[in-house]
Every structure is written in structure tokens, then in C-alpha cells.
PDB file of C-alpha atoms in Angstrom:
ATOM      1  CA  MET A   1       0.000   0.000   0.000  1.00  0.00           C
ATOM      2  CA  ARG A   2       2.774   2.386   0.934  1.00  0.00           C
ATOM      3  CA  LYS A   3       4.711   1.429  -2.202  1.00  0.00           C
ATOM      4  CA  GLY A   4       1.668   2.208  -4.365  1.00  0.00           C
ATOM      5  CA  LEU A   5       1.343   5.604  -2.709  1.00  0.00           C
ATOM      6  CA  VAL A   6       5.000   6.360  -3.404  1.00  0.00           C
ATOM      7  CA  TRP A   7       4.598   5.502  -7.078  1.00  0.00           C
ATOM      8  CA  ARG A   8       1.493   7.659  -7.329  1.00  0.00           C
ATOM      9  CA  ILE A   9       3.439  10.560  -5.847  1.00  0.00           C
ATOM     10  CA  ILE A  10       6.304   9.997  -8.272  1.00  0.00           C
ATOM     11  CA  GLY A  11       3.872   9.801 -11.160  1.00  0.00           C
ATOM     12  CA  GLY A  12       2.273  13.067 -10.093  1.00  0.00           C
ATOM     13  CA  ILE A  13       5.654  14.771  -9.904  1.00  0.00           C
ATOM     14  CA  LEU A  14       6.625  13.529 -13.371  1.00  0.00           C
ATOM     15  CA  PHE A  15       3.300  14.660 -14.781  1.00  0.00           C
ATOM     16  CA  GLY A  16       3.784  18.079 -13.245  1.00  0.00           C
ATOM     17  CA  LEU A  17       7.274  18.359 -14.702  1.00  0.00           C
ATOM     18  CA  SER A  18       6.035  17.353 -18.139  1.00  0.00           C
ATOM     19  CA  SER A  19       3.353  20.017 -17.913  1.00  0.00           C
ATOM     20  CA  LEU A  20       5.951  22.621 -17.056  1.00  0.00           C
ATOM     21  CA  THR A  21       7.909  21.841 -20.200  1.00  0.00           C
ATOM     22  CA  GLY A  22       4.774  22.193 -22.298  1.00  0.00           C
ATOM     23  CA  ALA A  23       5.959  19.400 -24.605  1.00  0.00           C
ATOM     24  CA  ALA A  24       3.678  16.608 -23.419  1.00  0.00           C
ATOM     25  CA  ALA A  25       0.391  18.497 -23.584  1.00  0.00           C
ATOM     26  CA  ALA A  26       0.108  18.574 -27.376  1.00  0.00           C
ATOM     27  CA  PRO A  27       1.128  16.255 -30.195  1.00  0.00           C
ATOM     28  CA  VAL A  28       4.356  17.194 -31.927  1.00  0.00           C
ATOM     29  CA  VAL A  29       2.595  16.417 -35.196  1.00  0.00           C
ATOM     30  CA  HIS A  30      -0.829  17.685 -36.202  1.00  0.00           C
ATOM     31  CA  ASP A  31      -1.531  16.774 -39.826  1.00  0.00           C
ATOM     32  CA  GLY A  32      -4.861  18.458 -40.458  1.00  0.00           C
ATOM     33  CA  ALA A  33      -4.190  18.627 -44.212  1.00  0.00           C
ATOM     34  CA  HIS A  34      -3.218  14.930 -44.397  1.00  0.00           C
ATOM     35  CA  LEU A  35       0.101  15.649 -46.106  1.00  0.00           C
ATOM     36  CA  LEU A  36       2.458  13.451 -44.076  1.00  0.00           C
ATOM     37  CA  THR A  37       3.101   9.750 -44.468  1.00  0.00           C
ATOM     38  CA  PRO A  38       3.230   7.467 -41.409  1.00  0.00           C
ATOM     39  CA  GLN A  39       7.009   7.244 -41.815  1.00  0.00           C
ATOM     40  CA  GLN A  40       7.355  11.033 -41.831  1.00  0.00           C
ATOM     41  CA  ARG A  41       5.216  11.332 -38.724  1.00  0.00           C
ATOM     42  CA  THR A  42       7.347   8.710 -36.992  1.00  0.00           C
ATOM     43  CA  THR A  43      10.541  10.595 -37.905  1.00  0.00           C
ATOM     44  CA  ILE A  44       9.198  13.809 -36.386  1.00  0.00           C
ATOM     45  CA  GLU A  45       7.927  12.109 -33.237  1.00  0.00           C
ATOM     46  CA  THR A  46      11.107  10.080 -32.689  1.00  0.00           C
ATOM     47  CA  THR A  47      13.378  13.097 -33.136  1.00  0.00           C
ATOM     48  CA  ASN A  48      11.409  15.149 -30.625  1.00  0.00           C
ATOM     49  CA  GLN A  49      11.277  12.251 -28.173  1.00  0.00           C
ATOM     50  CA  ASN A  50      15.059  11.867 -28.333  1.00  0.00           C
ATOM     51  CA  TRP A  51      15.514  15.549 -27.542  1.00  0.00           C
ATOM     52  CA  THR A  52      13.552  15.283 -24.292  1.00  0.00           C
ATOM     53  CA  THR A  53      16.612  13.738 -22.622  1.00  0.00           C
ATOM     54  CA  THR A  54      19.096  16.390 -23.799  1.00  0.00           C
ATOM     55  CA  ARG A  55      20.385  19.357 -21.842  1.00  0.00           C
ATOM     56  CA  GLN A  56      18.150  22.020 -23.461  1.00  0.00           C
ATOM     57  CA  ARG A  57      15.177  19.768 -24.403  1.00  0.00           C
ATOM     58  CA  PRO A  58      14.260  21.577 -27.658  1.00  0.00           C
ATOM     59  CA  GLN A  59      11.198  20.677 -29.693  1.00  0.00           C
ATOM     60  CA  LEU A  60      10.419  21.044 -33.393  1.00  0.00           C
ATOM     61  CA  TRP A  61       6.762  20.448 -34.118  1.00  0.00           C
ATOM     62  CA  VAL A  62       5.034  20.148 -37.498  1.00  0.00           C
ATOM     63  CA  TYR A  63       1.439  21.335 -37.960  1.00  0.00           C
ATOM     64  CA  THR A  64      -0.479  21.254 -41.245  1.00  0.00           C
ATOM     65  CA  TYR A  65      -3.845  22.903 -41.822  1.00  0.00           C
ATOM     66  CA  ALA A  66      -6.365  22.198 -44.580  1.00  0.00           C
ATOM     67  CA  ARG A  67      -7.869  25.675 -44.120  1.00  0.00           C
ATOM     68  CA  LEU A  68      -7.516  28.696 -41.871  1.00  0.00           C
ATOM     69  CA  SER A  69      -9.702  31.688 -41.160  1.00  0.00           C
ATOM     70  CA  ASP A  70      -8.874  35.026 -42.735  1.00  0.00           C
ATOM     71  CA  SER A  71      -8.152  36.498 -39.319  1.00  0.00           C
ATOM     72  CA  ALA A  72      -5.498  33.872 -38.699  1.00  0.00           C
ATOM     73  CA  LEU A  73      -3.778  34.732 -41.968  1.00  0.00           C
ATOM     74  CA  SER A  74      -3.784  38.511 -41.724  1.00  0.00           C
ATOM     75  CA  GLY A  75      -0.436  40.278 -41.906  1.00  0.00           C
ATOM     76  CA  PHE A  76       1.702  37.472 -43.307  1.00  0.00           C
ATOM     77  CA  ASP A  77       4.899  38.408 -45.147  1.00  0.00           C
ATOM     78  CA  TYR A  78       6.348  35.449 -47.002  1.00  0.00           C
ATOM     79  CA  ASP A  79       9.481  37.317 -48.050  1.00  0.00           C
ATOM     80  CA  GLN A  80      10.920  36.450 -44.631  1.00  0.00           C
ATOM     81  CA  PRO A  81      11.668  32.708 -44.736  1.00  0.00           C
ATOM     82  CA  PHE A  82      13.127  32.420 -41.241  1.00  0.00           C
ATOM     83  CA  TYR A  83      10.507  34.286 -39.278  1.00  0.00           C
ATOM     84  CA  THR A  84       7.261  35.242 -40.977  1.00  0.00           C
ATOM     85  CA  PRO A  85       5.969  38.622 -39.727  1.00  0.00           C
ATOM     86  CA  GLY A  86       2.292  38.636 -38.867  1.00  0.00           C
ATOM     87  CA  ASN A  87       2.286  34.995 -37.880  1.00  0.00           C
ATOM     88  CA  ASP A  88       0.131  34.582 -34.787  1.00  0.00           C
ATOM     89  CA  LEU A  89      -0.844  30.938 -35.372  1.00  0.00           C
ATOM     90  CA  VAL A  90       1.758  29.712 -32.923  1.00  0.00           C
ATOM     91  CA  ASP A  91       0.637  32.218 -30.290  1.00  0.00           C
ATOM     92  CA  ARG A  92      -2.903  30.878 -30.587  1.00  0.00           C
ATOM     93  CA  LEU A  93      -1.672  27.283 -30.463  1.00  0.00           C
ATOM     94  CA  PHE A  94       0.478  27.842 -27.371  1.00  0.00           C
ATOM     95  CA  THR A  95      -2.289  29.762 -25.622  1.00  0.00           C
ATOM     96  CA  ARG A  96      -4.747  26.942 -26.225  1.00  0.00           C
ATOM     97  CA  ILE A  97      -2.259  24.375 -24.910  1.00  0.00           C
ATOM     98  CA  ALA A  98      -1.533  26.506 -21.835  1.00  0.00           C
ATOM     99  CA  GLU A  99      -5.230  26.940 -21.093  1.00  0.00           C
ATOM    100  CA  GLU A 100      -5.824  23.196 -21.378  1.00  0.00           C
ATOM    101  CA  GLU A 101      -2.884  22.470 -19.077  1.00  0.00           C
ATOM    102  CA  SER A 102      -3.796  25.018 -16.436  1.00  0.00           C
ATOM    103  CA  GLY A 103      -7.579  24.751 -16.625  1.00  0.00           C
ATOM    104  CA  VAL A 104      -7.714  28.553 -16.908  1.00  0.00           C
ATOM    105  CA  THR A 105      -9.464  30.200 -19.854  1.00  0.00           C
ATOM    106  CA  ASP A 106      -8.117  33.703 -19.261  1.00  0.00           C
ATOM    107  CA  PRO A 107      -5.115  34.199 -21.615  1.00  0.00           C
ATOM    108  CA  SER A 108      -3.792  37.001 -19.418  1.00  0.00           C
ATOM    109  CA  ASP A 109      -3.698  34.816 -16.302  1.00  0.00           C
ATOM    110  CA  TRP A 110      -0.200  34.039 -14.986  1.00  0.00           C
ATOM    111  CA  ALA A 111      -0.867  30.297 -15.152  1.00  0.00           C
ATOM    112  CA  VAL A 112      -1.420  30.678 -18.906  1.00  0.00           C
ATOM    113  CA  THR A 113       1.211  33.291 -19.757  1.00  0.00           C
ATOM    114  CA  SER A 114       3.967  31.457 -17.878  1.00  0.00           C
ATOM    115  CA  ARG A 115       3.264  28.274 -19.811  1.00  0.00           C
ATOM    116  CA  VAL A 116       3.093  30.160 -23.110  1.00  0.00           C
ATOM    117  CA  ASN A 117       6.492  31.702 -22.381  1.00  0.00           C
ATOM    118  CA  ARG A 118       7.991  28.284 -21.634  1.00  0.00           C
ATOM    119  CA  LEU A 119       6.640  26.940 -24.915  1.00  0.00           C
ATOM    120  CA  HIS A 120       8.054  29.882 -26.864  1.00  0.00           C
ATOM    121  CA  HIS A 121      11.380  29.310 -25.141  1.00  0.00           C
ATOM    122  CA  ARG A 122      11.897  25.740 -26.401  1.00  0.00           C
ATOM    123  CA  VAL A 123       9.361  24.866 -29.102  1.00  0.00           C
ATOM    124  CA  SER A 124       9.762  25.789 -32.776  1.00  0.00           C
ATOM    125  CA  VAL A 125       6.800  25.097 -35.047  1.00  0.00           C
ATOM    126  CA  ILE A 126       6.788  24.354 -38.778  1.00  0.00           C
ATOM    127  CA  MET A 127       3.388  25.106 -40.309  1.00  0.00           C
ATOM    128  CA  VAL A 128       1.919  24.202 -43.687  1.00  0.00           C
ATOM    129  CA  PHE A 129      -1.321  25.868 -44.810  1.00  0.00           C
ATOM    130  CA  PRO A 130      -3.153  27.399 -47.797  1.00  0.00           C
ATOM    131  CA  ASP A 131      -3.130  31.165 -48.265  1.00  0.00           C
ATOM    132  CA  HIS A 132      -3.609  32.104 -51.945  1.00  0.00           C
ATOM    133  CA  GLY A 133      -1.426  29.110 -52.674  1.00  0.00           C
ATOM    134  CA  TRP A 134       0.227  26.800 -50.187  1.00  0.00           C
ATOM    135  CA  HIS A 135       2.989  27.892 -47.849  1.00  0.00           C
ATOM    136  CA  THR A 136       5.439  26.316 -45.425  1.00  0.00           C
ATOM    137  CA  VAL A 137       6.821  28.574 -42.681  1.00  0.00           C
ATOM    138  CA  ILE A 138       8.569  28.224 -39.345  1.00  0.00           C
ATOM    139  CA  THR A 139       8.241  30.103 -36.096  1.00  0.00           C
ATOM    140  CA  PRO A 140      11.539  29.526 -34.265  1.00  0.00           C
ATOM    141  CA  SER A 141      11.784  29.169 -30.512  1.00  0.00           C
ATOM    142  CA  ASP A 142      13.712  31.675 -28.422  1.00  0.00           C
ATOM    143  CA  ASP A 143      16.506  29.105 -28.060  1.00  0.00           C
ATOM    144  CA  LEU A 144      16.713  28.568 -31.812  1.00  0.00           C
ATOM    145  CA  LEU A 145      16.750  32.314 -32.447  1.00  0.00           C
ATOM    146  CA  GLY A 146      19.482  32.769 -29.851  1.00  0.00           C
ATOM    147  CA  SER A 147      21.638  30.057 -31.396  1.00  0.00           C
ATOM    148  CA  MET A 148      21.776  31.536 -34.890  1.00  0.00           C
ATOM    149  CA  SER A 149      23.846  34.409 -36.236  1.00  0.00           C
ATOM    150  CA  ASP A 150      22.752  36.396 -39.270  1.00  0.00           C
ATOM    151  CA  LEU A 151      25.118  34.297 -41.385  1.00  0.00           C
ATOM    152  CA  GLU A 152      23.605  31.054 -40.110  1.00  0.00           C
ATOM    153  CA  GLN A 153      20.089  32.358 -40.720  1.00  0.00           C
ATOM    154  CA  TRP A 154      21.042  33.188 -44.303  1.00  0.00           C
ATOM    155  CA  TRP A 155      22.587  29.764 -44.821  1.00  0.00           C
ATOM    156  CA  ILE A 156      19.758  27.709 -43.338  1.00  0.00           C
ATOM    157  CA  THR A 157      17.011  29.503 -45.289  1.00  0.00           C
ATOM    158  CA  GLN A 158      18.631  29.110 -48.700  1.00  0.00           C
ATOM    159  CA  ARG A 159      16.240  27.522 -51.213  1.00  0.00           C
ATOM    160  CA  LEU A 160      13.681  26.463 -48.630  1.00  0.00           C
ATOM    161  CA  PRO A 161      10.309  25.717 -50.294  1.00  0.00           C
ATOM    162  CA  ASN A 162       8.355  28.288 -48.287  1.00  0.00           C
ATOM    163  CA  LYS A 163       5.922  28.829 -51.179  1.00  0.00           C
ATOM    164  CA  GLN A 164       4.972  25.168 -51.327  1.00  0.00           C
ATOM    165  CA  GLY A 165       2.684  23.166 -49.104  1.00  0.00           C
ATOM    166  CA  THR A 166       3.360  19.449 -49.269  1.00  0.00           C
ATOM    167  CA  GLY A 167       4.614  16.700 -47.021  1.00  0.00           C
ATOM    168  CA  ARG A 168       7.917  16.987 -48.831  1.00  0.00           C
ATOM    169  CA  SER A 169       8.226  20.720 -48.118  1.00  0.00           C
ATOM    170  CA  ALA A 170       7.397  20.112 -44.464  1.00  0.00           C
ATOM    171  CA  MET A 171      10.115  17.468 -44.196  1.00  0.00           C
ATOM    172  CA  THR A 172      12.623  19.658 -46.042  1.00  0.00           C
ATOM    173  CA  PHE A 173      12.109  22.277 -43.342  1.00  0.00           C
ATOM    174  CA  PHE A 174      12.150  19.674 -40.582  1.00  0.00           C
ATOM    175  CA  ASN A 175      15.319  17.903 -41.726  1.00  0.00           C
ATOM    176  CA  ARG A 176      17.266  21.100 -42.200  1.00  0.00           C
ATOM    177  CA  TYR A 177      16.284  22.665 -38.887  1.00  0.00           C
ATOM    178  CA  SER A 178      16.483  19.438 -36.898  1.00  0.00           C
ATOM    179  CA  ARG A 179      20.120  18.968 -37.933  1.00  0.00           C
ATOM    180  CA  PHE A 180      20.922  22.480 -36.726  1.00  0.00           C
ATOM    181  CA  VAL A 181      18.971  22.056 -33.478  1.00  0.00           C
ATOM    182  CA  GLY A 182      20.659  18.727 -32.811  1.00  0.00           C
ATOM    183  CA  HIS A 183      24.144  20.198 -33.234  1.00  0.00           C
ATOM    184  CA  HIS A 184      23.763  23.709 -31.811  1.00  0.00           C
ATOM    185  CA  VAL A 185      20.889  23.665 -29.318  1.00  0.00           C
ATOM    186  CA  ALA A 186      20.004  20.270 -27.864  1.00  0.00           C
ATOM    187  CA  ASN A 187      23.193  19.586 -25.898  1.00  0.00           C
ATOM    188  CA  ALA A 188      24.680  23.074 -25.826  1.00  0.00           C
ATOM    189  CA  LYS A 189      25.903  24.130 -22.407  1.00  0.00           C
ATOM    190  CA  THR A 190      25.350  27.756 -23.355  1.00  0.00           C
ATOM    191  CA  ILE A 191      23.193  28.734 -26.299  1.00  0.00           C
ATOM    192  CA  LYS A 192      24.970  31.353 -28.391  1.00  0.00           C
ATOM    193  CA  PRO A 193      25.159  32.253 -32.081  1.00  0.00           C
ATOM    194  CA  GLY A 194      27.987  31.201 -34.349  1.00  0.00           C
ATOM    195  CA  MET A 195      30.112  33.342 -36.626  1.00  0.00           C
ATOM    196  CA  SER A 196      28.446  36.508 -37.893  1.00  0.00           C
ATOM    197  CA  ALA A 197      28.637  37.860 -41.430  1.00  0.00           C
ATOM    198  CA  ASP A 198      30.669  40.850 -40.185  1.00  0.00           C
ATOM    199  CA  LEU A 199      33.250  38.607 -38.526  1.00  0.00           C
ATOM    200  CA  LEU A 200      33.521  36.400 -41.606  1.00  0.00           C
ATOM    201  CA  SER A 201      34.031  39.473 -43.809  1.00  0.00           C
ATOM    202  CA  PHE A 202      36.734  40.736 -41.450  1.00  0.00           C
ATOM    203  CA  LEU A 203      38.561  37.388 -41.484  1.00  0.00           C
ATOM    204  CA  ILE A 204      38.424  37.257 -45.282  1.00  0.00           C
ATOM    205  CA  LEU A 205      39.752  40.820 -45.625  1.00  0.00           C
ATOM    206  CA  LEU A 206      42.366  40.507 -42.853  1.00  0.00           C
ATOM    207  CA  PRO A 207      45.147  38.997 -45.068  1.00  0.00           C
ATOM    208  CA  PHE A 208      44.665  41.790 -47.619  1.00  0.00           C
ATOM    209  CA  MET A 209      44.716  44.404 -44.867  1.00  0.00           C
ATOM    210  CA  LEU A 210      47.963  42.964 -43.454  1.00  0.00           C
ATOM    211  CA  TRP A 211      49.523  42.813 -46.916  1.00  0.00           C
ATOM    212  CA  GLY A 212      48.574  46.439 -47.533  1.00  0.00           C
ATOM    213  CA  LEU A 213      50.049  47.503 -44.172  1.00  0.00           C
ATOM    214  CA  ILE A 214      53.325  45.681 -44.842  1.00  0.00           C
ATOM    215  CA  HIS A 215      53.504  47.165 -48.342  1.00  0.00           C
ATOM    216  CA  PHE A 216      52.910  50.643 -46.937  1.00  0.00           C
ATOM    217  CA  ILE A 217      55.625  50.262 -44.283  1.00  0.00           C
ATOM    218  CA  ARG A 218      58.145  49.040 -46.837  1.00  0.00           C
ATOM    219  CA  ASN A 219      57.387  51.926 -49.190  1.00  0.00           C
ATOM    220  CA  PHE A 220      57.530  54.421 -46.325  1.00  0.00           C
ATOM    221  CA  HIS A 221      61.077  53.346 -45.467  1.00  0.00           C
ATOM    222  CA  ASN A 222      62.096  53.893 -49.077  1.00  0.00           C
ATOM    223  CA  ILE A 223      60.830  57.492 -49.220  1.00  0.00           C
ATOM    224  CA  THR A 224      63.436  59.977 -50.546  1.00  0.00           C
ATOM    225  CA  PHE A 225      63.424  63.742 -50.279  1.00  0.00           C
ATOM    226  CA  SER A 226      64.349  65.571 -53.482  1.00  0.00           C
ATOM    227  CA  SER A 227      65.221  68.951 -51.886  1.00  0.00           C
ATOM    228  CA  GLY A 228      68.130  69.870 -49.651  1.00  0.00           C
ATOM    229  CA  PRO A 229      71.611  68.346 -49.277  1.00  0.00           C
ATOM    230  CA  TYR A 230      70.272  65.117 -47.730  1.00  0.00           C
ATOM    231  CA  ASP A 231      68.205  63.342 -50.380  1.00  0.00           C
ATOM    232  CA  ASP A 232      68.501  59.932 -48.833  1.00  0.00           C
ATOM    233  CA  TYR A 233      65.892  59.114 -46.142  1.00  0.00           C
ATOM    234  CA  GLY A 234      68.589  57.645 -43.914  1.00  0.00           C
ATOM    235  CA  ALA A 235      70.557  60.870 -44.038  1.00  0.00           C
ATOM    236  CA  TRP A 236      67.405  62.848 -43.279  1.00  0.00           C
ATOM    237  CA  ASN A 237      66.808  60.630 -40.264  1.00  0.00           C
ATOM    238  CA  ALA A 238      70.427  61.086 -39.138  1.00  0.00           C
ATOM    239  CA  TYR A 239      70.047  64.849 -39.443  1.00  0.00           C
ATOM    240  CA  TRP A 240      67.147  64.952 -36.999  1.00  0.00           C
ATOM    241  CA  PHE A 241      68.871  62.475 -34.723  1.00  0.00           C
ATOM    242  CA  GLY A 242      71.886  64.816 -34.583  1.00  0.00           C
ATOM    243  CA  ARG A 243      69.727  67.807 -33.710  1.00  0.00           C
ATOM    244  CA  TRP A 244      68.065  65.823 -30.968  1.00  0.00           C
ATOM    245  CA  MET A 245      71.409  64.725 -29.532  1.00  0.00           C
ATOM    246  CA  GLY A 246      72.826  68.262 -29.702  1.00  0.00           C
ATOM    247  CA  GLY A 247      69.786  70.043 -28.363  1.00  0.00           C
ATOM    248  CA  ASP A 248      68.824  73.461 -29.674  1.00  0.00           C
ATOM    249  CA  HIS A 249      72.094  74.484 -31.309  1.00  0.00           C
ATOM    250  CA  SER A 250      70.856  77.878 -32.338  1.00  0.00           C
ATOM    251  CA  HIS A 251      71.039  78.851 -28.657  1.00  0.00           C
ATOM    252  CA  HIS A 252      73.871  76.719 -27.327  1.00  0.00           C
ATOM    253  CA  GLY A 253      76.243  76.894 -30.232  1.00  0.00           C
ATOM    254  CA  GLY A 254      77.274  73.832 -32.097  1.00  0.00           C
ATOM    255  CA  PRO A 255      77.948  72.422 -35.477  1.00  0.00           C
ATOM    256  CA  TRP A 256      74.291  72.944 -36.561  1.00  0.00           C
ATOM    257  CA  SER A 257      73.898  76.586 -35.315  1.00  0.00           C
TER     258      SER A 257
END
């Protein structure tokens, strides 16, 4: 009897911890448009399950929608492949999950907002939906945003099929981002961005800058002066060295007065 009570307590603790992460309250895959194959769904679910035991416990969910209301689609800008301005679908999704977890229907309540913030912190969501043609977009988590420099954002978004809406486009997004998350977020001790475009440009230009500096110094030492009795730069240097050693000879008398 006592052993059963202990296990119930442990189970309650584990359930509470899973609720705090926000990952167990909703499926990592919601295929409302029926675009994904069973194998693709399994890949997404297995990848996310494996991440639950890592240091940062990231999540990368995939949601497809057969249709959406006009209000849900207002303000979208598909010229931004990494983060689509106007996208409030994920906010609505996280709010609904938080309300179901907490049993509170007020989105401004702390029990809801705290859970929403935790979801935004770790969970990135890939979404596929129709909007005057199909689209595939991603809303990155705070951790994913914090792990990517501008150069990495440019690299990872190259040739992504954001103006397509198929199971293949969803998996193209998932495979590319999951590789990055697995290497740069999941087990990172400290989440930080990689090399920036400015730093890369500086490193590329550095050899040319050094060569130019060395060339300038060499040419400077070969400067000659065409006027006066001391045309050679070395003689000119010796002249000023002599004045310095002799002080102001116009007042103290000397060979240069």
C-alpha cells in the first residue's frame, strides 16, 4: 500500500514536470491537411522524443492545416523565410495548450502566460497551410533564435520551399532545422550564435589588410626627399637624430647653429 502511494506521488511529480515543459500536452505532429506519411510522422515524433533527454530539451513540431480563417492569416509576409511577420498561429496554439494544461481560460492569467512563455522558449513550429497558394513557414523558438547568427540564418534559409505546401516541403524544413537544433541547441551548455557575417568578412579581408600595411611600411622606409643636401631618407633621419642629440644648437652653439 505504501509502495503504491509512493509511485502515485512519483507519477504526479513527473506529470507536473512534463506540464511545465509544455511538450507533453500537445502532439508534436498535427496533420490536419493529411500531407504526411506514417514514416514522416514517426521521424518527427522520434526526433522530438530523443531531444527530451538532452540538456536544453528543444522541440520542433510540425502542424499542417487544410484551411484557416482570414483572421489567422492577416499580416503574413512570405518574403521572410526564417521568421514570418504577422504569424500569430503559434501564439494561438500555445495559448490553447496553456489553457488546457492550467484549466484557466483567461489568456492574461499568470498560469497561462507562464506556460506560453515556456513553450516559446523551447518549441519551434513548422506550419503548412493554404493562403492564396500553399505555404510552409517556421516560427523559431527563443533558443533557436538565440543560437543563430545572421550568417547562419542566411545559410539555413537558402532555397527552402516556403511557397509550397506538401509533405515533402514540411520534411525539407524539418530535416534542415532538426540537424541544426541537434548540433547547436540540444546539448549546448550555453546557447549562443555562431560566426556573424561581419566577422567572416573581417577574417576574409584581414590577409589583404595585413599585406597592404606591410607594403605601406616598406614603401615608407624607401621614401626619398628631393630637396636639400640630404636626399637619402637615412641621411634625413640622421640629421634629426643629430639635432636631438645636440639640443637646440641655435642657442647653445654647435655644429648645426
